Structure formats: structure tokens, C-alpha cells
Amino acid sequence: MTQPNTLPQVQPSTTAIHAGYTPSGDYRPLTVPLYSSAAYEFGSHAEAVEKFALRASGFTYSRTGNPTVSVFEQRAAALEGGANAVATATGQAAVALSLLALTQGPKHIIASSQLYGGTVDLLTDSFNDFGIRITFVDPDQPAAWEAAIEEDTRAFFLESVTNPLSTLPDLPALAEVAHRHNIPVVVDNTLATPANFKPLAYGADIVVHSATKALAGHGQVLGGVVVDSGTFDFSDEARWPQIARARERYAGTSLLARYAGGAYSMLVRSKFLHDLGPTLPAANAHSIITGIETLPVRTAAAQSTLLLLANFLEAHPLVKAVHHPSRTTHRHHERAAKFFPRGTGSVLAVELHDADLVPAFIDNLKIIALAANIGDTRTMIAHPATMTHCRLTPSQLAEAGLNAGVLRISVGLEDPADLIRDLDRALAAAEVSGDKSTVKDVVFA
Ligand SMILES: Cc1ncc(COP(=O)(O)O)c(C=O)c1O
């Protein structure tokens, strides 16, 4: 059994290596062991009964908990400054479960109009099928979020750094609006990473991650996590019956009465993870834990390379704009300095003057890979309008600020000079070939 630890107040780089695990047992393994077991033996029938009834804590079956996965959960909670965390198979599952737990009924969500394309698919298509209604609002307009609140609104959802344009919503202002209406704020902190920004410290109640990205950092596995602050007030029984009302499923008590600040995460785990089953495999948790240990140094290195790439691209005649808050022209440059002094992560967007050059530019890159991922050690490029965000309607694309010339670059850990040479070569080749392509035919409003 792994032993959680209680660390003194430490910096993120120390938390990333130590939180959630203390060597113990006969062998005292220094690194987190991989517990590859679907089930756990009970010492007696009475013990099994107590654990299944959730009256005693402990592992029963790995769909809802595993010692290795638990270390990842504790480490993610510690990094974000949360009380509890629930790991999921993917970031997509983390977003889905975090919101399903709030919107049973079905209820209404107000979401940022600038989100990862897969999240937009989930909200507009699958959630819509379940009867959960979504209103998308510009994350820069807190008053518009307030105006969009309905009797049934049960969540605000936004990304702390948006994918791919790196806009920075005013989280404290949005949280102030939400909390006046007893609405929890769920923030996807994937791009920022907790090495740079902790949404719970700025008013968020719940944080979600695609651990597939910078947390893992190696691009080898998928994973997700829901981190709960444990401080949102779910006591209004009429508003939050799934948490505050006594239920047969929990032996006639309410989750709130049993778990207090742990009630929301217990709902995510014991109902949604248990019933729907998007469990993070222990081997993937193990791999993500190894990645997290280097998160702060990887993030700092990628961000310093990103600045060099941004400077190069901004000065290039084929480039219309670099969309990144490090640029003085970015509308959230000042907000970045205030809330993100360490950086906003390793993603930048570059917009070419001539969208027709996009395919030739991409195809002439030799080091930078065309791939739909971010946060890896290797640098990757994607064309959001035809890849990650390809199912958005023309008006959704326009609202998200995405046009045919925009490319997303996730900066990795290669030598910056090699990456700049790669970009330079590919831009030159694209200009020479003047490739006229199909990109412009695809979407645009
Ligand atoms: C910001 C953001 N959130 C969530 C997800 C979904 O994560 P996963 O691919 O791990 O399901 C992604 C994936 O790209 C993402 O970029």
C-alpha cells in the first residue's frame, strides 16, 4: 500500500517529485511502485461489506481506485492546491465527468466560446443529446456571463489559457459572478499547467486536466484528472440534490453529510467513474507520475524556447501575427504579467498572411511534427481549423478567432536554433512552391 505524505509548504518543483508518496513497507521503493491489480483481497467478509458500503475507506476494485492511481491523484491535488482529485482515462473524460456531476437533471452550463475543439464537440453534441444545454459566451465579457445565467445554470466552464490562441479569461471576475449565483466554476488548466497557474487560488472551484499533455510530457499515454477545492457550498438541497439530499445509493445519507468537502469528488468517483467506467489504467498513472516529476523544468525550458520562436516568427515577412500573451500586442499581455508571471505554457499560435501556404509550410517541416497533441518533449504543429477544431461551425470558428491561416505550435525541448532553422526553411520552401491548396475551401465564415 502506498503511503501519502504530508509535505511542509514547498515549491511546485518539490511537490511534483514528492507529493502523495512516502517509501514504506519491507522494500521501501524510492520511486512510486506500479500496482498492477484489478482487485484487492479483503481480510474478512465484514471488511468487504464495510468497504463496499463506503463506510470504510480502502480499495475494492480498480475501476474506482488503485494505489498507483491514488498517488497521481494526490500529486495532482497537491500541485493545484486542491483537497481531492479523481483520475480519469483521458482529459475528455475529466471534462465530461466533472460537468455531468453538476448537471444531472439535466441542467444548463455557460461555457467559454474559446475552447479545445473536442470539448466543444462534447458540449454541443453529446451533452445536447443528454438534454444538458450549453450557452457559449466570450470569456472576456463577465457581464455577458451573468446575463446568460438561467434558473438551471449549474456550472461555468472555461480554459485558463485557451487552446490555441492563448487568450486569458479574467477568472477572478467570472468567479465573482458565478459565486454570487451559487454556481461552481470549472477550469481546464491543461495549457497553463499548475507549474504556472493555480486556478483554485483565483476563484475556480474545480480544475480539470488532460494529463496526456504537459503533466505526462512524453506523449506516450492518455490520462485526465478532476481536482476539487472542497470549498464550494453544495448545501442547498433543492439546487444540489445529488450531493446534499439523502440517497438510497449512499445508505440513506447524503454525500455531503458523509464526506463534507469531499462530497463532490466522491460523487465523481463513486457514481460517474464507477457507473460509466473511464478509469485511468495504473500503468498510465505510473507513466504520468514519472512525467510530472519534471513538469516545472520542462515547462520553463519549453517556454524560453517558445519566446525565441515567437521573436523569429513575428519578424518573418510571411507571418501576419503571433498570438501569444508574451507579445505586447496581445490583448492579454498585461493580464499575463499579473496572473502568469512564470509563463502561460508551451503553446503558441502563428497566423500566415496567405492561408494557401499552410500545407506547403507544414509539409516542408523536417523536425517539427504534424500531430494533434501538445505538451510533449517534441515540437508539434497542427492546423486547428482542419484538425483539432474541424467540427466547429464557421461561426464557432469565427467566435474562437480561428481562421485558415492560423497554426498551433506546441514547443518542445529540442535545441531552439534547430527549430528556428526548421521553421525558416519550411517558410522559404512554402513561398517558393506557392502551393495552392484546399485549405481555403474547407470552412471559413
Ligand atoms: C485543453 C484540452 N482539454 C482537454 C483535452 C482532452 O484531453 P484528452 O485528449 O486527454 O482526452 C485536450 C486535448 O487536446 C485539450 O487540449
GROMACS .gro file of C-alpha atoms and ligand atoms in nm:
model
  461
    1MET     CA    1   0.000   0.000   0.000
    2THR     CA    2   0.139   0.343  -0.083
    3GLN     CA    3   0.164   0.594   0.197
    4PRO     CA    4   0.056   0.952   0.134
    5ASN     CA    5   0.293   1.211   0.272
    6THR     CA    6   0.249   1.542   0.442
    7LEU     CA    7   0.493   1.785   0.293
    8PRO     CA    8   0.581   2.115   0.454
    9GLN     CA    9   0.495   2.422   0.244
   10VAL     CA   10   0.709   2.368  -0.067
   11GLN     CA   11   0.753   2.498  -0.421
   12PRO     CA   12   0.589   2.324  -0.723
   13SER     CA   13   0.913   2.153  -0.832
   14THR     CA   14   0.934   1.981  -0.491
   15THR     CA   15   0.563   1.896  -0.487
   16ALA     CA   16   0.597   1.747  -0.836
   17ILE     CA   17   0.852   1.495  -0.709
   18HIS     CA   18   0.733   1.415  -0.357
   19ALA     CA   19   0.359   1.476  -0.309
   20GLY     CA   20   0.143   1.172  -0.246
   21TYR     CA   21   0.412   0.917  -0.179
   22THR     CA   22   0.647   0.816   0.101
   23PRO     CA   23   0.853   0.496   0.068
   24SER     CA   24   0.723   0.229   0.305
   25GLY     CA   25   0.685  -0.148   0.352
   26ASP     CA   26   0.961  -0.410   0.352
   27TYR     CA   27   1.143  -0.279   0.043
   28ARG     CA   28   1.083   0.095   0.077
   29PRO     CA   29   1.094   0.154  -0.303
   30LEU     CA   30   1.213   0.508  -0.356
   31THR     CA   31   1.000   0.564  -0.666
   32VAL     CA   32   0.625   0.504  -0.684
   33PRO     CA   33   0.550   0.131  -0.737
   34LEU     CA   34   0.317   0.019  -1.013
   35TYR     CA   35   0.034  -0.179  -0.855
   36SER     CA   36  -0.100  -0.381  -1.143
   37SER     CA   37  -0.404  -0.545  -0.990
   38ALA     CA   38  -0.770  -0.527  -1.084
   39ALA     CA   39  -0.890  -0.631  -0.738
   40TYR     CA   40  -0.786  -0.632  -0.371
   41GLU     CA   41  -0.823  -0.914  -0.121
   42PHE     CA   42  -1.037  -0.849   0.183
   43GLY     CA   43  -0.931  -0.983   0.523
   44SER     CA   44  -1.286  -1.083   0.609
   45HIS     CA   45  -1.638  -1.066   0.476
   46ALA     CA   46  -1.714  -0.793   0.730
   47GLU     CA   47  -1.430  -0.581   0.590
   48ALA     CA   48  -1.564  -0.627   0.236
   49VAL     CA   49  -1.912  -0.525   0.346
   50GLU     CA   50  -1.785  -0.206   0.511
   51LYS     CA   51  -1.572  -0.107   0.213
   52PHE     CA   52  -1.843  -0.173  -0.044
   53ALA     CA   53  -2.089   0.029   0.163
   54LEU     CA   54  -1.828   0.311   0.161
   55ARG     CA   55  -1.832   0.309   0.543
   56ALA     CA   56  -1.465   0.211   0.549
   57SER     CA   57  -1.207   0.356   0.311
   58GLY     CA   58  -0.977   0.138   0.104
   59PHE     CA   59  -0.951  -0.016  -0.239
   60THR     CA   60  -1.212  -0.266  -0.356
   61TYR     CA   61  -1.176  -0.283  -0.735
   62SER     CA   62  -0.952  -0.077  -0.963
   63ARG     CA   63  -1.232   0.081  -1.162
   64THR     CA   64  -1.280   0.326  -0.873
   65GLY     CA   65  -0.937   0.328  -0.709
   66ASN     CA   66  -0.585   0.188  -0.727
   67PRO     CA   67  -0.280   0.269  -0.510
   68THR     CA   68  -0.067   0.390  -0.802
   69VAL     CA   69  -0.352   0.595  -0.946
   70SER     CA   70  -0.409   0.734  -0.597
   71VAL     CA   71  -0.053   0.874  -0.585
   72PHE     CA   72  -0.121   1.053  -0.914
   73GLU     CA   73  -0.447   1.189  -0.772
   74GLN     CA   74  -0.278   1.317  -0.456
   75ARG     CA   75   0.006   1.470  -0.655
   76ALA     CA   76  -0.234   1.648  -0.891
   77ALA     CA   77  -0.438   1.776  -0.595
   78ALA     CA   78  -0.122   1.899  -0.421
   79LEU     CA   79   0.006   2.074  -0.735
   80GLU     CA   80  -0.327   2.252  -0.783
   81GLY     CA   81  -0.379   2.328  -0.414
   82GLY     CA   82  -0.699   2.120  -0.409
   83ALA     CA   83  -0.846   1.894  -0.143
   84ASN     CA   84  -0.922   1.587  -0.355
   85ALA     CA   85  -0.873   1.454  -0.706
   86VAL     CA   86  -1.019   1.180  -0.923
   87ALA     CA   87  -0.814   1.042  -1.212
   88THR     CA   88  -0.979   0.954  -1.542
   89ALA     CA   89  -0.880   0.767  -1.856
   90THR     CA   90  -0.847   1.085  -2.064
   91GLY     CA   91  -0.877   1.460  -2.035
   92GLN     CA   92  -1.201   1.431  -2.229
   93ALA     CA   93  -1.340   1.204  -1.955
   94ALA     CA   94  -1.225   1.452  -1.688
   95VAL     CA   95  -1.419   1.734  -1.858
   96ALA     CA   96  -1.724   1.510  -1.909
   97LEU     CA   97  -1.735   1.367  -1.554
   98SER     CA   98  -1.665   1.700  -1.384
   99LEU     CA   99  -1.965   1.856  -1.560
  100LEU     CA  100  -2.200   1.556  -1.555
  101ALA     CA  101  -2.170   1.552  -1.175
  102LEU     CA  102  -2.301   1.911  -1.166
  103THR     CA  103  -2.568   1.898  -1.437
  104GLN     CA  104  -2.780   1.594  -1.369
  105GLY     CA  105  -3.138   1.685  -1.418
  106PRO     CA  106  -3.047   1.781  -1.695
  107LYS     CA  107  -2.928   2.138  -1.631
  108HIS     CA  108  -2.754   2.426  -1.809
  109ILE     CA  109  -2.386   2.520  -1.849
  110ILE     CA  110  -2.231   2.850  -1.950
  111ALA     CA  111  -1.907   2.783  -2.132
  112SER     CA  112  -1.634   2.993  -2.284
  113SER     CA  113  -1.659   3.042  -2.661
  114GLN     CA  114  -1.284   2.968  -2.681
  115LEU     CA  115  -1.232   2.601  -2.601
  116TYR     CA  116  -1.047   2.295  -2.730
  117GLY     CA  117  -1.247   2.152  -3.023
  118GLY     CA  118  -1.311   1.814  -2.856
  119THR     CA  119  -1.471   1.991  -2.562
  120VAL     CA  120  -1.694   2.185  -2.799
  121ASP     CA  121  -1.795   1.854  -2.962
  122LEU     CA  122  -1.875   1.707  -2.619
  123LEU     CA  123  -2.083   2.004  -2.509
  124THR     CA  124  -2.269   2.081  -2.830
  125ASP     CA  125  -2.329   1.726  -2.945
  126SER     CA  126  -2.321   1.457  -2.674
  127PHE     CA  127  -2.430   1.678  -2.381
  128ASN     CA  128  -2.703   1.818  -2.603
  129ASP     CA  129  -2.821   1.460  -2.667
  130PHE     CA  130  -2.844   1.414  -2.287
  131GLY     CA  131  -3.057   1.729  -2.261
  132ILE     CA  132  -2.783   1.935  -2.096
  133ARG     CA  133  -2.799   2.281  -2.251
  134ILE     CA  134  -2.496   2.499  -2.322
  135THR     CA  135  -2.463   2.871  -2.379
  136PHE     CA  136  -2.125   2.979  -2.516
  137VAL     CA  137  -2.011   3.326  -2.411
  138ASP     CA  138  -1.699   3.534  -2.481
  139PRO     CA  139  -1.472   3.471  -2.179
  140ASP     CA  140  -1.371   3.838  -2.183
  141GLN     CA  141  -1.725   3.955  -2.102
  142PRO     CA  142  -1.815   3.871  -1.738
  143ALA     CA  143  -2.134   4.081  -1.766
  144ALA     CA  144  -2.246   3.865  -2.061
  145TRP     CA  145  -2.188   3.550  -1.849
  146GLU     CA  146  -2.410   3.700  -1.579
  147ALA     CA  147  -2.676   3.788  -1.837
  148ALA     CA  148  -2.669   3.427  -1.965
  149ILE     CA  149  -2.742   3.274  -1.622
  150GLU     CA  150  -3.067   3.080  -1.608
  151GLU     CA  151  -3.258   2.924  -1.319
  152ASP     CA  152  -3.100   2.589  -1.413
  153THR     CA  153  -2.738   2.703  -1.466
  154ARG     CA  154  -2.512   2.473  -1.265
  155ALA     CA  155  -2.162   2.537  -1.399
  156PHE     CA  156  -1.931   2.791  -1.560
  157PHE     CA  157  -1.668   2.621  -1.777
  158LEU     CA  158  -1.356   2.779  -1.925
  159GLU     CA  159  -0.990   2.720  -2.006
  160SER     CA  160  -0.737   2.922  -1.804
  161VAL     CA  161  -0.523   2.955  -2.119
  162THR     CA  162  -0.728   2.892  -2.430
  163ASN     CA  163  -0.636   2.642  -2.698
  164PRO     CA  164  -0.485   2.750  -2.936
  165LEU     CA  165  -0.482   3.133  -2.920
  166SER     CA  166  -0.362   3.161  -2.557
  167THR     CA  167  -0.621   3.416  -2.453
  168LEU     CA  168  -0.651   3.451  -2.076
  169PRO     CA  169  -1.004   3.483  -1.937
  170ASP     CA  170  -1.046   3.707  -1.635
  171LEU     CA  171  -1.102   3.419  -1.394
  172PRO     CA  172  -1.144   3.625  -1.072
  173ALA     CA  173  -1.416   3.837  -1.239
  174LEU     CA  174  -1.601   3.532  -1.376
  175ALA     CA  175  -1.575   3.352  -1.040
  176GLU     CA  176  -1.718   3.653  -0.861
  177VAL     CA  177  -2.023   3.646  -1.092
  178ALA     CA  178  -2.062   3.269  -1.056
  179HIS     CA  179  -2.038   3.264  -0.679
  180ARG     CA  180  -2.300   3.538  -0.640
  181HIS     CA  181  -2.537   3.291  -0.808
  182ASN     CA  182  -2.414   2.976  -0.624
  183ILE     CA  183  -2.262   2.838  -0.946
  184PRO     CA  184  -1.930   2.648  -0.935
  185VAL     CA  185  -1.652   2.739  -1.177
  186VAL     CA  186  -1.480   2.453  -1.358
  187VAL     CA  187  -1.147   2.542  -1.521
  188ASP     CA  188  -0.947   2.336  -1.770
  189ASN     CA  189  -0.586   2.415  -1.670
  190THR     CA  190  -0.423   2.189  -1.931
  191LEU     CA  191  -0.232   2.452  -2.128
  192ALA     CA  192  -0.123   2.664  -1.833
  193THR     CA  193  -0.021   2.370  -1.609
  194PRO     CA  194  -0.002   2.410  -1.230
  195ALA     CA  195   0.366   2.496  -1.269
  196ASN     CA  196   0.245   2.835  -1.396
  197PHE     CA  197  -0.105   2.895  -1.263
  198LYS     CA  198  -0.336   2.752  -0.998
  199PRO     CA  199  -0.697   2.838  -1.086
  200LEU     CA  200  -0.824   2.741  -0.739
  201ALA     CA  201  -0.628   3.036  -0.598
  202TYR     CA  202  -0.816   3.272  -0.835
  203GLY     CA  203  -1.173   3.161  -0.770
  204ALA     CA  204  -1.214   2.830  -0.954
  205ASP     CA  205  -1.385   2.552  -0.760
  206ILE     CA  206  -1.288   2.256  -0.975
  207VAL     CA  207  -0.989   2.209  -1.206
  208VAL     CA  208  -0.961   1.955  -1.485
  209HIS     CA  209  -0.662   1.843  -1.688
  210SER     CA  210  -0.575   1.643  -1.989
  211ALA     CA  211  -0.275   1.473  -1.824
  212THR     CA  212  -0.194   1.346  -2.173
  213LYS     CA  213  -0.027   1.684  -2.233
  214ALA     CA  214   0.234   1.864  -2.023
  215LEU     CA  215   0.167   1.671  -1.699
  216ALA     CA  216   0.286   1.348  -1.864
  217GLY     CA  217   0.510   1.542  -2.101
  218HIS     CA  218   0.617   1.243  -2.311
  219GLY     CA  219   0.314   1.185  -2.531
  220GLN     CA  220   0.307   0.812  -2.458
  221VAL     CA  221  -0.022   0.774  -2.269
  222LEU     CA  222  -0.356   0.943  -2.222
  223GLY     CA  223  -0.495   1.047  -1.888
  224GLY     CA  224  -0.705   1.305  -1.709
  225VAL     CA  225  -0.784   1.432  -1.364
  226VAL     CA  226  -1.057   1.627  -1.183
  227VAL     CA  227  -0.929   1.828  -0.885
  228ASP     CA  228  -1.179   1.964  -0.634
  229SER     CA  229  -1.112   2.256  -0.398
  230GLY     CA  230  -1.356   2.102  -0.149
  231THR     CA  231  -1.482   2.451  -0.063
  232PHE     CA  232  -1.785   2.511  -0.288
  233ASP     CA  233  -2.111   2.535  -0.094
  234PHE     CA  234  -2.328   2.244  -0.213
  235SER     CA  235  -2.560   2.259   0.090
  236ASP     CA  236  -2.871   2.387  -0.091
  237GLU     CA  237  -3.066   2.062  -0.122
  238ALA     CA  238  -3.301   2.193  -0.391
  239ARG     CA  239  -3.011   2.307  -0.610
  240TRP     CA  240  -2.773   2.019  -0.544
  241PRO     CA  241  -2.987   1.713  -0.464
  242GLN     CA  242  -2.716   1.477  -0.595
  243ILE     CA  243  -2.485   1.596  -0.315
  244ALA     CA  244  -2.698   1.741  -0.036
  245ARG     CA  245  -3.000   1.506  -0.038
  246ALA     CA  246  -3.009   1.166   0.135
  247ARG     CA  247  -2.997   0.887  -0.125
  248GLU     CA  248  -3.057   0.516  -0.120
  249ARG     CA  249  -2.731   0.462  -0.304
  250TYR     CA  250  -2.544   0.602  -0.003
  251ALA     CA  251  -2.737   0.403   0.258
  252GLY     CA  252  -2.995   0.674   0.311
  253THR     CA  253  -2.748   0.952   0.385
  254SER     CA  254  -2.626   1.239   0.169
  255LEU     CA  255  -2.275   1.260   0.026
  256LEU     CA  256  -2.243   1.597   0.195
  257ALA     CA  257  -2.329   1.456   0.537
  258ARG     CA  258  -2.077   1.177   0.489
  259TYR     CA  259  -1.789   1.344   0.314
  260ALA     CA  260  -1.833   1.720   0.372
  261GLY     CA  261  -1.575   1.891   0.146
  262GLY     CA  262  -1.503   1.557  -0.024
  263ALA     CA  263  -1.866   1.512  -0.137
  264TYR     CA  264  -1.828   1.637  -0.495
  265SER     CA  265  -1.521   1.425  -0.569
  266MET     CA  266  -1.691   1.125  -0.407
  267LEU     CA  267  -1.986   1.178  -0.644
  268VAL     CA  268  -1.749   1.185  -0.943
  269ARG     CA  269  -1.575   0.868  -0.823
  270SER     CA  270  -1.848   0.655  -0.669
  271LYS     CA  271  -2.119   0.731  -0.925
  272PHE     CA  272  -1.974   0.853  -1.256
  273LEU     CA  273  -1.637   0.675  -1.259
  274HIS     CA  274  -1.800   0.365  -1.113
  275ASP     CA  275  -2.103   0.362  -1.344
  276LEU     CA  276  -1.950   0.486  -1.670
  277GLY     CA  277  -1.604   0.335  -1.622
  278PRO     CA  278  -1.349   0.575  -1.782
  279THR     CA  279  -1.076   0.463  -1.541
  280LEU     CA  280  -0.710   0.562  -1.570
  281PRO     CA  281  -0.506   0.241  -1.602
  282ALA     CA  282  -0.245   0.207  -1.325
  283ALA     CA  283   0.036   0.174  -1.579
  284ASN     CA  284  -0.066   0.507  -1.734
  285ALA     CA  285  -0.083   0.671  -1.391
  286HIS     CA  286   0.269   0.540  -1.324
  287SER     CA  287   0.394   0.685  -1.651
  288ILE     CA  288   0.224   1.022  -1.584
  289ILE     CA  289   0.372   1.037  -1.231
  290THR     CA  290   0.720   0.996  -1.383
  291GLY     CA  291   0.640   1.279  -1.623
  292ILE     CA  292   0.506   1.511  -1.353
  293GLU     CA  293   0.836   1.491  -1.166
  294THR     CA  294   1.000   1.702  -1.440
  295LEU     CA  295   0.700   1.927  -1.518
  296PRO     CA  296   0.839   2.256  -1.380
  297VAL     CA  297   1.180   2.224  -1.551
  298ARG     CA  298   1.028   2.107  -1.879
  299THR     CA  299   0.775   2.389  -1.873
  300ALA     CA  300   1.041   2.654  -1.806
  301ALA     CA  301   1.266   2.521  -2.083
  302ALA     CA  302   0.986   2.499  -2.341
  303GLN     CA  303   0.864   2.847  -2.253
  304SER     CA  304   1.206   3.002  -2.302
  305THR     CA  305   1.235   2.831  -2.644
  306LEU     CA  306   0.882   2.950  -2.724
  307LEU     CA  307   0.988   3.311  -2.678
  308LEU     CA  308   1.276   3.265  -2.925
  309LEU     CA  309   1.043   3.105  -3.180
  310ALA     CA  310   0.785   3.382  -3.130
  311ASN     CA  311   1.051   3.651  -3.188
  312PHE     CA  312   1.166   3.479  -3.506
  313LEU     CA  313   0.815   3.423  -3.642
  314GLU     CA  314   0.696   3.773  -3.560
  315ALA     CA  315   0.976   3.922  -3.769
  316HIS     CA  316   0.914   3.692  -4.069
  317PRO     CA  317   0.751   3.858  -4.373
  318LEU     CA  318   0.513   3.564  -4.437
  319VAL     CA  319   0.375   3.587  -4.082
  320LYS     CA  320   0.078   3.810  -4.017
  321ALA     CA  321   0.068   3.764  -3.637
  322VAL     CA  322   0.198   3.559  -3.348
  323HIS     CA  323  -0.082   3.500  -3.100
  324HIS     CA  324   0.077   3.472  -2.759
  325PRO     CA  325   0.044   3.680  -2.440
  326SER     CA  326   0.420   3.740  -2.433
  327ARG     CA  327   0.363   3.977  -2.729
  328THR     CA  328   0.297   4.339  -2.629
  329THR     CA  329   0.027   4.346  -2.898
  330HIS     CA  330  -0.167   4.055  -2.739
  331ARG     CA  331  -0.481   4.184  -2.570
  332HIS     CA  332  -0.397   3.993  -2.253
  333HIS     CA  333  -0.031   4.091  -2.228
  334GLU     CA  334  -0.089   4.279  -1.901
  335ARG     CA  335  -0.308   4.005  -1.758
  336ALA     CA  336  -0.032   3.756  -1.831
  337ALA     CA  337   0.219   3.966  -1.638
  338LYS     CA  338  -0.022   3.988  -1.343
  339PHE     CA  339  -0.152   3.629  -1.321
  340PHE     CA  340   0.107   3.425  -1.514
  341PRO     CA  341   0.448   3.563  -1.415
  342ARG     CA  342   0.612   3.226  -1.487
  343GLY     CA  343   0.454   3.186  -1.832
  344THR     CA  344   0.137   3.054  -1.994
  345GLY     CA  345   0.263   2.717  -2.115
  346SER     CA  346   0.426   2.589  -2.429
  347VAL     CA  347   0.163   2.660  -2.696
  348LEU     CA  348   0.170   2.949  -2.938
  349ALA     CA  349  -0.032   3.024  -3.248
  350VAL     CA  350   0.108   3.175  -3.564
  351GLU     CA  351  -0.101   3.324  -3.842
  352LEU     CA  352   0.027   3.336  -4.201
  353HIS     CA  353  -0.069   3.621  -4.433
  354ASP     CA  354  -0.155   3.370  -4.703
  355ALA     CA  355  -0.355   3.070  -4.580
  356ASP     CA  356  -0.283   2.894  -4.910
  357LEU     CA  357   0.079   2.846  -4.796
  358VAL     CA  358  -0.026   2.645  -4.488
  359PRO     CA  359   0.002   2.293  -4.642
  360ALA     CA  360   0.339   2.357  -4.810
  361PHE     CA  361   0.475   2.513  -4.490
  362ILE     CA  362   0.364   2.215  -4.281
  363ASP     CA  363   0.485   1.958  -4.534
  364ASN     CA  364   0.831   2.114  -4.555
  365LEU     CA  365   0.899   2.095  -4.180
  366LYS     CA  366   1.158   1.829  -4.104
  367ILE     CA  367   1.188   1.840  -3.722
  368ILE     CA  368   0.854   1.983  -3.615
  369ALA     CA  369   0.594   1.709  -3.644
  370LEU     CA  370   0.241   1.743  -3.777
  371ALA     CA  371   0.044   1.594  -3.487
  372ALA     CA  372  -0.268   1.664  -3.284
  373ASN     CA  373  -0.108   1.684  -2.942
  374ILE     CA  374   0.054   1.941  -2.716
  375GLY     CA  375   0.288   1.940  -2.416
  376ASP     CA  376   0.525   1.673  -2.549
  377THR     CA  377   0.908   1.684  -2.545
  378ARG     CA  378   0.895   1.711  -2.925
  379THR     CA  379   0.767   2.018  -3.105
  380MET     CA  380   0.442   1.968  -3.293
  381ILE     CA  381   0.234   2.174  -3.529
  382ALA     CA  382  -0.137   2.150  -3.608
  383HIS     CA  383  -0.383   2.338  -3.825
  384PRO     CA  384  -0.679   2.386  -3.587
  385ALA     CA  385  -0.943   2.475  -3.846
  386THR     CA  386  -0.896   2.146  -4.035
  387MET     CA  387  -0.776   1.928  -3.746
  388THR     CA  388  -0.850   1.979  -3.373
  389HIS     CA  389  -1.136   2.222  -3.433
  390CYS     CA  390  -1.262   2.080  -3.764
  391ARG     CA  391  -1.614   2.010  -3.640
  392LEU     CA  392  -1.679   2.368  -3.532
  393THR     CA  393  -1.925   2.559  -3.747
  394PRO     CA  394  -1.795   2.862  -3.940
  395SER     CA  395  -1.950   3.094  -3.684
  396GLN     CA  396  -1.800   2.896  -3.392
  397LEU     CA  397  -1.461   2.917  -3.564
  398ALA     CA  398  -1.502   3.290  -3.611
  399GLU     CA  399  -1.602   3.335  -3.245
  400ALA     CA  400  -1.298   3.134  -3.138
  401GLY     CA  401  -1.081   3.366  -3.352
  402LEU     CA  402  -0.966   3.083  -3.577
  403ASN     CA  403  -0.915   3.140  -3.947
  404ALA     CA  404  -0.750   2.941  -4.224
  405GLY     CA  405  -0.408   3.097  -4.171
  406VAL     CA  406  -0.374   3.004  -3.802
  407LEU     CA  407  -0.138   2.724  -3.697
  408ARG     CA  408  -0.079   2.593  -3.346
  409ILE     CA  409   0.275   2.512  -3.235
  410SER     CA  410   0.340   2.315  -2.917
  411VAL     CA  411   0.701   2.389  -2.830
  412GLY     CA  412   0.914   2.100  -2.711
  413LEU     CA  413   1.264   2.058  -2.576
  414GLU     CA  414   1.474   2.043  -2.894
  415ASP     CA  415   1.752   2.295  -2.946
  416PRO     CA  416   1.587   2.632  -3.023
  417ALA     CA  417   1.827   2.709  -3.309
  418ASP     CA  418   1.733   2.382  -3.482
  419LEU     CA  419   1.363   2.464  -3.451
  420ILE     CA  420   1.412   2.814  -3.589
  421ARG     CA  421   1.609   2.676  -3.885
  422ASP     CA  422   1.329   2.425  -3.946
  423LEU     CA  423   1.064   2.700  -3.947
  424ASP     CA  424   1.280   2.925  -4.166
  425ARG     CA  425   1.344   2.651  -4.421
  426ALA     CA  426   0.981   2.546  -4.438
  427LEU     CA  427   0.852   2.902  -4.477
  428ALA     CA  428   1.101   2.965  -4.758
  429ALA     CA  429   1.004   2.641  -4.932
  430ALA     CA  430   0.634   2.723  -4.899
  431GLU     CA  431   0.686   3.064  -5.054
  432VAL     CA  432   0.878   2.916  -5.347
  433SER     CA  433   0.626   2.641  -5.413
  434GLY     CA  434   0.337   2.884  -5.362
  435ASP     CA  435   0.128   2.573  -5.314
  436LYS     CA  436  -0.235   2.642  -5.385
  437SER     CA  437  -0.429   2.404  -5.176
  438THR     CA  438  -0.765   2.302  -5.050
  439VAL     CA  439  -0.738   2.472  -4.711
  440LYS     CA  440  -0.939   2.775  -4.810
  441ASP     CA  441  -1.221   2.557  -4.939
  442VAL     CA  442  -1.282   2.394  -4.606
  443VAL     CA  443  -1.467   2.617  -4.366
  444PHE     CA  444  -1.450   2.981  -4.314
  445ALA     CA  445  -1.712   3.231  -4.232
  446LIG     C1  446  -0.738   2.193  -2.333
  446LIG     C2  447  -0.773   2.047  -2.352
  446LIG     N1  448  -0.862   1.990  -2.269
  446LIG     C3  449  -0.896   1.859  -2.283
  446LIG     C4  450  -0.843   1.782  -2.384
  446LIG     C5  451  -0.885   1.638  -2.397
  446LIG     O1  452  -0.782   1.558  -2.346
  446LIG     P1  453  -0.755   1.405  -2.394
  446LIG     O2  454  -0.706   1.413  -2.534
  446LIG     O3  455  -0.656   1.358  -2.294
  446LIG     O4  456  -0.884   1.334  -2.384
  446LIG     C6  457  -0.750   1.838  -2.472
  446LIG     C7  458  -0.693   1.757  -2.581
  446LIG     O5  459  -0.629   1.808  -2.670
  446LIG     C8  460  -0.713   1.974  -2.455
  446LIG     O6  461  -0.626   2.034  -2.539
   0.00000   0.00000   0.00000
